[in-house]
Coordinates of C-alpha atoms in Angstrom, one line a residue:
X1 CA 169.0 253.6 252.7
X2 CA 165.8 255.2 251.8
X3 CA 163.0 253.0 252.6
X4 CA 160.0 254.3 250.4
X5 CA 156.6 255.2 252.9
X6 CA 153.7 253.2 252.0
X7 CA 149.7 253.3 253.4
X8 CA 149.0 250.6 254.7
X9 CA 150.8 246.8 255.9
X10 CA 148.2 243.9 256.5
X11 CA 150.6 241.2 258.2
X12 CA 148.5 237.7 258.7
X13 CA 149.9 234.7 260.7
X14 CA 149.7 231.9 258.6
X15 CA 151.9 229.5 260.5
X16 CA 152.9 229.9 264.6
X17 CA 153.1 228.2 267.6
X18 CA 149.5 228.8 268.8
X19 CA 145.6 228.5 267.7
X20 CA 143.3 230.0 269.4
X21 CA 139.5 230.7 267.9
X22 CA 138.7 232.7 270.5
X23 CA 140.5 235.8 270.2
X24 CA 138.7 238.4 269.8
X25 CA 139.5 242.0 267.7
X26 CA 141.1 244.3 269.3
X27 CA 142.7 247.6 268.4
X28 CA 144.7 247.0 264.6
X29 CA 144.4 242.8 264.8
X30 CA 141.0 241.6 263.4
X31 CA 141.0 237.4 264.6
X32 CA 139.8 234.4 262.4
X33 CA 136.8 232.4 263.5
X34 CA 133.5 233.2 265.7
X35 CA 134.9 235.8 268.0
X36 CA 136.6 237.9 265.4
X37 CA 136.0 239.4 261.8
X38 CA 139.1 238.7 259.4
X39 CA 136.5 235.0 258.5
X40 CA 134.7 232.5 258.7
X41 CA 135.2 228.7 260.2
X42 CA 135.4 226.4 257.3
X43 CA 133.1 223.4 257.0
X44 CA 133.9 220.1 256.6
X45 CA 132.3 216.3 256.5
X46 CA 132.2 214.3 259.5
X47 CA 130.9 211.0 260.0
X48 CA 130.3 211.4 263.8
X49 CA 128.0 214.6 263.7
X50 CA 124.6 215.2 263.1
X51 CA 124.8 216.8 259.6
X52 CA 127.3 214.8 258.9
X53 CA 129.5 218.1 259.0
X54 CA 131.7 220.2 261.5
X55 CA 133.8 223.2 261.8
X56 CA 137.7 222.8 260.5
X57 CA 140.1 224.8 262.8
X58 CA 143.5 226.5 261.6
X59 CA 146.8 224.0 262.9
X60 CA 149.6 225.0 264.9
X61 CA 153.4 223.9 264.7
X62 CA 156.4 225.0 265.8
X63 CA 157.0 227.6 263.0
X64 CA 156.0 230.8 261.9
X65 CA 155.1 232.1 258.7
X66 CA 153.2 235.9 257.4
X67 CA 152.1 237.1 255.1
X68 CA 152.5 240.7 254.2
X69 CA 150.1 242.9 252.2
X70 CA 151.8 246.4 251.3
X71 CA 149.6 249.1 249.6
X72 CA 150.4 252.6 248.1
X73 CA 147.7 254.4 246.3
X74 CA 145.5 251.9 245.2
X75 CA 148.3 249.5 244.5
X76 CA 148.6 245.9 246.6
X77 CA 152.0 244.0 246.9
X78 CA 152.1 240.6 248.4
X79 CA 154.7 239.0 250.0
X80 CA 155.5 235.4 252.1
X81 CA 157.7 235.8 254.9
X82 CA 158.5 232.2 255.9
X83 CA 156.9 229.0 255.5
X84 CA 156.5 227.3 258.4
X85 CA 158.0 223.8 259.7
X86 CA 155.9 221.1 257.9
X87 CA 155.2 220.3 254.7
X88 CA 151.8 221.2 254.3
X89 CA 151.2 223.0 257.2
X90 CA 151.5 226.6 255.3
X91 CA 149.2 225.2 252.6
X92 CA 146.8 223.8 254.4
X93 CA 146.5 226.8 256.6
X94 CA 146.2 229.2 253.6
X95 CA 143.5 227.0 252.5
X96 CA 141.4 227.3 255.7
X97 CA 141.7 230.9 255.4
X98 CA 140.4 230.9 252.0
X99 CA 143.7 232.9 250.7
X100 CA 145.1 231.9 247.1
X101 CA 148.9 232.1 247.3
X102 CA 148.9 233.2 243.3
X103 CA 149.1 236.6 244.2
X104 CA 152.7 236.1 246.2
X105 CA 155.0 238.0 244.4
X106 CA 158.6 237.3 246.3
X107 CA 159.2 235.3 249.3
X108 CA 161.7 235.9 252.0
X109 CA 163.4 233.6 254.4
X110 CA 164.6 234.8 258.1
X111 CA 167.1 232.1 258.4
X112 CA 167.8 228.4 257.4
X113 CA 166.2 226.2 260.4
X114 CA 163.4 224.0 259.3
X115 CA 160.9 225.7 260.9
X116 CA 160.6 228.3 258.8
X117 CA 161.5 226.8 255.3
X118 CA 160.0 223.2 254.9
X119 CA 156.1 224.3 254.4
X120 CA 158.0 225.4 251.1
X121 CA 157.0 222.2 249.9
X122 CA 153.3 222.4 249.6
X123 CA 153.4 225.5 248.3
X124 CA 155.4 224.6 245.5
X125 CA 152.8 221.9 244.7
X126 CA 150.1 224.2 244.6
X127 CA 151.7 227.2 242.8
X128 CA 154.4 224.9 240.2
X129 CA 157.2 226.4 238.9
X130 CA 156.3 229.9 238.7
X131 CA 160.0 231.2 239.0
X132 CA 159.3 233.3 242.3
X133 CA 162.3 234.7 244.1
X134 CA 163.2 233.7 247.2
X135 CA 165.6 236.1 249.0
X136 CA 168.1 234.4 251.7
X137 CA 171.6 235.0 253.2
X138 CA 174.1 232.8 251.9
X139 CA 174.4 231.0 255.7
X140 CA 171.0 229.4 254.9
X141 CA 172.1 226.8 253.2
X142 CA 174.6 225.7 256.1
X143 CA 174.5 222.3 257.7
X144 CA 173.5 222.7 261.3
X145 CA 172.8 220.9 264.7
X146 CA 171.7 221.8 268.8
X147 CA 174.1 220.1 271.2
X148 CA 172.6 219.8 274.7
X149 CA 172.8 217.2 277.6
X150 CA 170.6 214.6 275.8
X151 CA 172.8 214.1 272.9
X152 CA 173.0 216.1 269.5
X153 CA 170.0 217.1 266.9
X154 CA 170.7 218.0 263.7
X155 CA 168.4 219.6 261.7
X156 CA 167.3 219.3 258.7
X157 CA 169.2 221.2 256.2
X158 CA 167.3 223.3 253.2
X159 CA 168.8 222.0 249.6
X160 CA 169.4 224.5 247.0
X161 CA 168.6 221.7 244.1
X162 CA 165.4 220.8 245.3
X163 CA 164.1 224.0 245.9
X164 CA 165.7 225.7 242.7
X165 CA 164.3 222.8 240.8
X166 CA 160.9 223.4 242.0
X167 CA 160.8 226.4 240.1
X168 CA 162.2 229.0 242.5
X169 CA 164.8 231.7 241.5
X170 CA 167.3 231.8 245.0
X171 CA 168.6 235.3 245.5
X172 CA 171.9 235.3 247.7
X173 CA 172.5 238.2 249.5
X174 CA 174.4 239.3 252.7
X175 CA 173.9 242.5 252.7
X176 CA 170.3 244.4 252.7
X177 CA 168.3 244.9 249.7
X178 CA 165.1 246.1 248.7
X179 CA 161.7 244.5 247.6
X180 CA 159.0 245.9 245.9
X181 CA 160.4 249.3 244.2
X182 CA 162.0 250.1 247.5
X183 CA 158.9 249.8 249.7
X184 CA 160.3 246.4 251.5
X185 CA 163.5 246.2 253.2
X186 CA 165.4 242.6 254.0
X187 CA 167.7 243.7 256.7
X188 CA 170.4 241.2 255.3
X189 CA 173.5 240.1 258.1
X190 CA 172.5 241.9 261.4
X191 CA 174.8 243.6 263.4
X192 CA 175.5 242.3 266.8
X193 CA 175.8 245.7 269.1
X194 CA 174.4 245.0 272.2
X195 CA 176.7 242.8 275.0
X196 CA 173.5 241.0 276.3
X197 CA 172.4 239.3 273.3
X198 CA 174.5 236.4 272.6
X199 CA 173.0 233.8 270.7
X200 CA 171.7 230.3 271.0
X201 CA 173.9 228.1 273.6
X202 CA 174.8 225.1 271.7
X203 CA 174.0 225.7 268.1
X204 CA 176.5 224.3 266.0
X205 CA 177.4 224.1 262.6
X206 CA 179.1 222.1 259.9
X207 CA 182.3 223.9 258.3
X208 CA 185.3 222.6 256.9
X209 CA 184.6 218.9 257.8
X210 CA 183.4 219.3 261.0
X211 CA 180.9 220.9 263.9
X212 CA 182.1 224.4 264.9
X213 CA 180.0 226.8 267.5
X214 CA 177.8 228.7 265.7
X215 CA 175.8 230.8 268.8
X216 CA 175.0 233.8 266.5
X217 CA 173.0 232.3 263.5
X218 CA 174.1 235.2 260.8
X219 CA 172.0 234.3 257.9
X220 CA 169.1 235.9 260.7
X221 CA 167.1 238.3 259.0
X222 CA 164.3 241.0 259.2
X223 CA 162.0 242.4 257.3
X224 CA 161.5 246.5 257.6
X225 CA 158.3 248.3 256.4
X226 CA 158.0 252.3 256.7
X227 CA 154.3 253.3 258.0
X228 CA 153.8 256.8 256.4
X229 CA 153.7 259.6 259.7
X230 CA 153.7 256.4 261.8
X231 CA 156.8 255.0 262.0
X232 CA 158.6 251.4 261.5
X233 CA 156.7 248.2 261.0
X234 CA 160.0 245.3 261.5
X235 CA 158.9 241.7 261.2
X236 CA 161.1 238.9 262.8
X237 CA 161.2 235.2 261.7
X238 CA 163.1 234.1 265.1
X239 CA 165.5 236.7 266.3
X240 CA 168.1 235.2 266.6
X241 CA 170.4 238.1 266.1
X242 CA 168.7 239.6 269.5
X243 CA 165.6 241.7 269.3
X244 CA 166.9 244.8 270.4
X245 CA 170.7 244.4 267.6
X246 CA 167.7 243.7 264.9
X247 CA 165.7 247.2 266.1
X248 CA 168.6 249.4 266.3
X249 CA 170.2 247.8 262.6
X250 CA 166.7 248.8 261.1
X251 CA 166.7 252.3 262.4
X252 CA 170.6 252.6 261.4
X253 CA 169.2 251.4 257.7
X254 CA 166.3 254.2 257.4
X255 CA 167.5 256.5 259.0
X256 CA 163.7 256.2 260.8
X257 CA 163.5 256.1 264.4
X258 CA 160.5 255.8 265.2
X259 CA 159.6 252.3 266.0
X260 CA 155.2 251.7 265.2
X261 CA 155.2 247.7 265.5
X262 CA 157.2 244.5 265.8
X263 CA 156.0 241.1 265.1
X264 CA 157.4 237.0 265.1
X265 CA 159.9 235.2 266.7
X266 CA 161.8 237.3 269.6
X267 CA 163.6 234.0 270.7
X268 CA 163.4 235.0 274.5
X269 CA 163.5 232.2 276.4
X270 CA 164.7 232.9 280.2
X271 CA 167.5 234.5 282.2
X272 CA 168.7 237.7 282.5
X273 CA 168.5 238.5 278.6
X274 CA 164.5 238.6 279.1
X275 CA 164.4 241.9 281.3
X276 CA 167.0 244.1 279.7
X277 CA 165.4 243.2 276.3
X278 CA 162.2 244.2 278.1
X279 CA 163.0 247.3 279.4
X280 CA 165.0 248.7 276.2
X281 CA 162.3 247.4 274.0
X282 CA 159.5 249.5 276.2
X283 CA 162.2 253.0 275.8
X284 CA 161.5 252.4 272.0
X285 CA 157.7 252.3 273.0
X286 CA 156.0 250.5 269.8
X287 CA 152.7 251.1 269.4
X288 CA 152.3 247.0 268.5
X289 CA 153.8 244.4 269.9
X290 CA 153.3 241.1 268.8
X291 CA 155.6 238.3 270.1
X292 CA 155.3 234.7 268.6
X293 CA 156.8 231.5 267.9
X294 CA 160.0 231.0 270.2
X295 CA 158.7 233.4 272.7
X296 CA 158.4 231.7 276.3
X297 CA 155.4 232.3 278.1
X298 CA 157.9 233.9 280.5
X299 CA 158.8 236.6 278.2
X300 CA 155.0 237.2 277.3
X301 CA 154.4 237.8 280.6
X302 CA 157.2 240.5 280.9
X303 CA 156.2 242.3 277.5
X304 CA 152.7 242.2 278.9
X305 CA 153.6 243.7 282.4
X306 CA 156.2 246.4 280.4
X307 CA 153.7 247.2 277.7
X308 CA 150.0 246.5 278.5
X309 CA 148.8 248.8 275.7
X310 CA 151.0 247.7 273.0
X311 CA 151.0 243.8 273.7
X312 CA 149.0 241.7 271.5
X313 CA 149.0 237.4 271.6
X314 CA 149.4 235.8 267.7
X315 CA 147.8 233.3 267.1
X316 CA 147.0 231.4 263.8
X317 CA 144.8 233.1 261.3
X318 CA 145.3 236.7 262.8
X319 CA 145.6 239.9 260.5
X320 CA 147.4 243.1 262.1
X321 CA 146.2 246.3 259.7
X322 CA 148.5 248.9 260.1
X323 CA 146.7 252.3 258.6
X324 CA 148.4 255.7 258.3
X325 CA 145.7 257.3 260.4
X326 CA 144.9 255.9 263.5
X327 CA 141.6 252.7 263.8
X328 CA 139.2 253.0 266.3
X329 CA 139.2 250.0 268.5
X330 CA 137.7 246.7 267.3
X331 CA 137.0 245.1 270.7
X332 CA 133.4 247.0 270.5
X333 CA 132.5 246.6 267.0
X334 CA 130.8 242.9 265.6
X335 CA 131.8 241.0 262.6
X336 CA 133.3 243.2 259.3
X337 CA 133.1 246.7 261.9
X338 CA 129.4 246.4 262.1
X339 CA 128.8 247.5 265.8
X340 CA 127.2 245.5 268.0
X341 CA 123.7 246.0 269.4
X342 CA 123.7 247.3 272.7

């Protein structure tokens, strides 16, 4: 599948698993609040300062949500990948980083867990029913629960009416397909290649009138970008379908294989998946490496030790810019690239 080149990918972390307004820039990620550049800390009344004002702060939750900013020529696209885990977590989020959601043209869901859809809500309130698509494998709708020693959760389940009624158009599709006049790939149903990625232990779900294993999560999807003369750019809600299985499937896709960035959800946890997933992700040697949302601290620290120059933390509010030519480093520079006096 030809995946059409672009100029540049802005990807900014609207919802994940940690805040942090301290960050500073570094390399392609410019961070939100005093120590970085990509803005401003919002103010807001309080009753309890002098001023009678303070400084909001972006939220975390358990959830992730980007969103990507694809330009060719002099052209901008704008897409949501995700929504996050509460209802107005997403919303509220995009609010404190002063970004209008008009502009979202299509949005795109990794999978069906909570986490990632139910921020929906509030931005359906804010936008109405603008007919947006919303591309998801069919699985997303599936009924689904975790079974571990403490009893069974079942989560809460994404409903076509309510989400088609709020003025969505829902695109089904198991296999990949393309965004944006070819520019955006949606990997689609991953294939599982690799023997040491084997799922989530204990995910079920609900077919033919009752709870069935379900370890491998197929609605689990990616989202591809090509950097032109750089290389791939592949997004990941939560990985379910193993880091390295999505990798491979998007160079089998484009034909590309050279890998520039990856960013979300790896869903490393611990055991003897985090190592080999460490070592053949450092033989594709990214430029970027972002892991977030169900990535343990664990596997952060092996990603670090593997790939000290490529690692970057997410947090909340922070904008990777991928260019076509290479950036000079940030880390020196003050707010908006103005250097700092020496």
């Amino acid at each position: 599948m030809e995946l059409r080149p672009v100029d540049a990918v802005d990807v900014t972390t609207l919802v994940d698993n940690s805040s942090d307004v301290l960050l500073p820039d570094v390399g392609p990620v410019r961070r939100w609040g005093p120590a970085g550049s990509a803005g401003p800390l919002p103010i807001v009344p309080s009753d309890l300062a002098v001023g009678f004002r303070t400084v909001d702060l972006l939220r975390a939750e358990h959830g992730f949500s980007v969103l990507i900013e694809v330009r060719v020529g002099e052209t901008t696209h704008r897409v949501l990948y995700d929504a996050g885990a509460t209802p107005d977590g997403l919303m509220a989020n995009l609010d404190r980083l002063a970004i209008s959601p008009d502009g979202i043209e299509a949005i795109v869901f990794s999978h069906g867990h909570f986490d990632h859809v139910i921020g929906l809500q509030g931005l359906a309130r804010r936008l109405g029913s603008r007919h947006l698509p919303i591309l998801v494998h069919p699985d997303f709708w599936t009924r689904r629960r975790i079974v571990g020693p403490d009893g069974a959760f079942e989560l809460p389940t994404p409903s076509r009416a309510a989400i088609e009624g709020a003025g969505f158009v829902v695109v089904d599709n198991r296999r990949p397909s393309f965004l944006l006049d070819g520019m955006l790939l949606v990997t689609g149903r991953i294939a599982r290649t690799t023997e040491y990625e084997t799922g989530m232990p204990g995910h079920q779900a609900h077919r033919h009138g009752r709870w069935r294993p379900d370890p491998l999560i197929h609605d689990d999807q990616a989202v591809v970008l090509h950097l032109r003369d750089r290389g791939l750019v592949v997004l990941t809600g939560c990985g379910h379908a193993g880091l390295i299985n999505i990798l491979e499937h998007a160079e089998r896709l484009t034909g590309v294989g050279r890998l520039h960035a990856v960013l979300g959800g790896f869903h490393l946890r611990d055991g003897p998946i985090v190592p080999r997933t460490v070592t053949a992700l450092a033989a594709a040697d990214p430029a970027v490496v972002v892991p977030a949302h169900c990535t343990s601290w664990k596997a952060q620290h092996a990603l670090f030790t593997a790939l000290p120059d490529a690692f970057h933390p997410n947090a909340v509010g922070s904008r990777f810019e991928f260019r076509t030519s290479p950036q000079p480093d940030t880390a020196a520079q003050g707010r908006n690239g103005v250097p700092d006096r020496p």
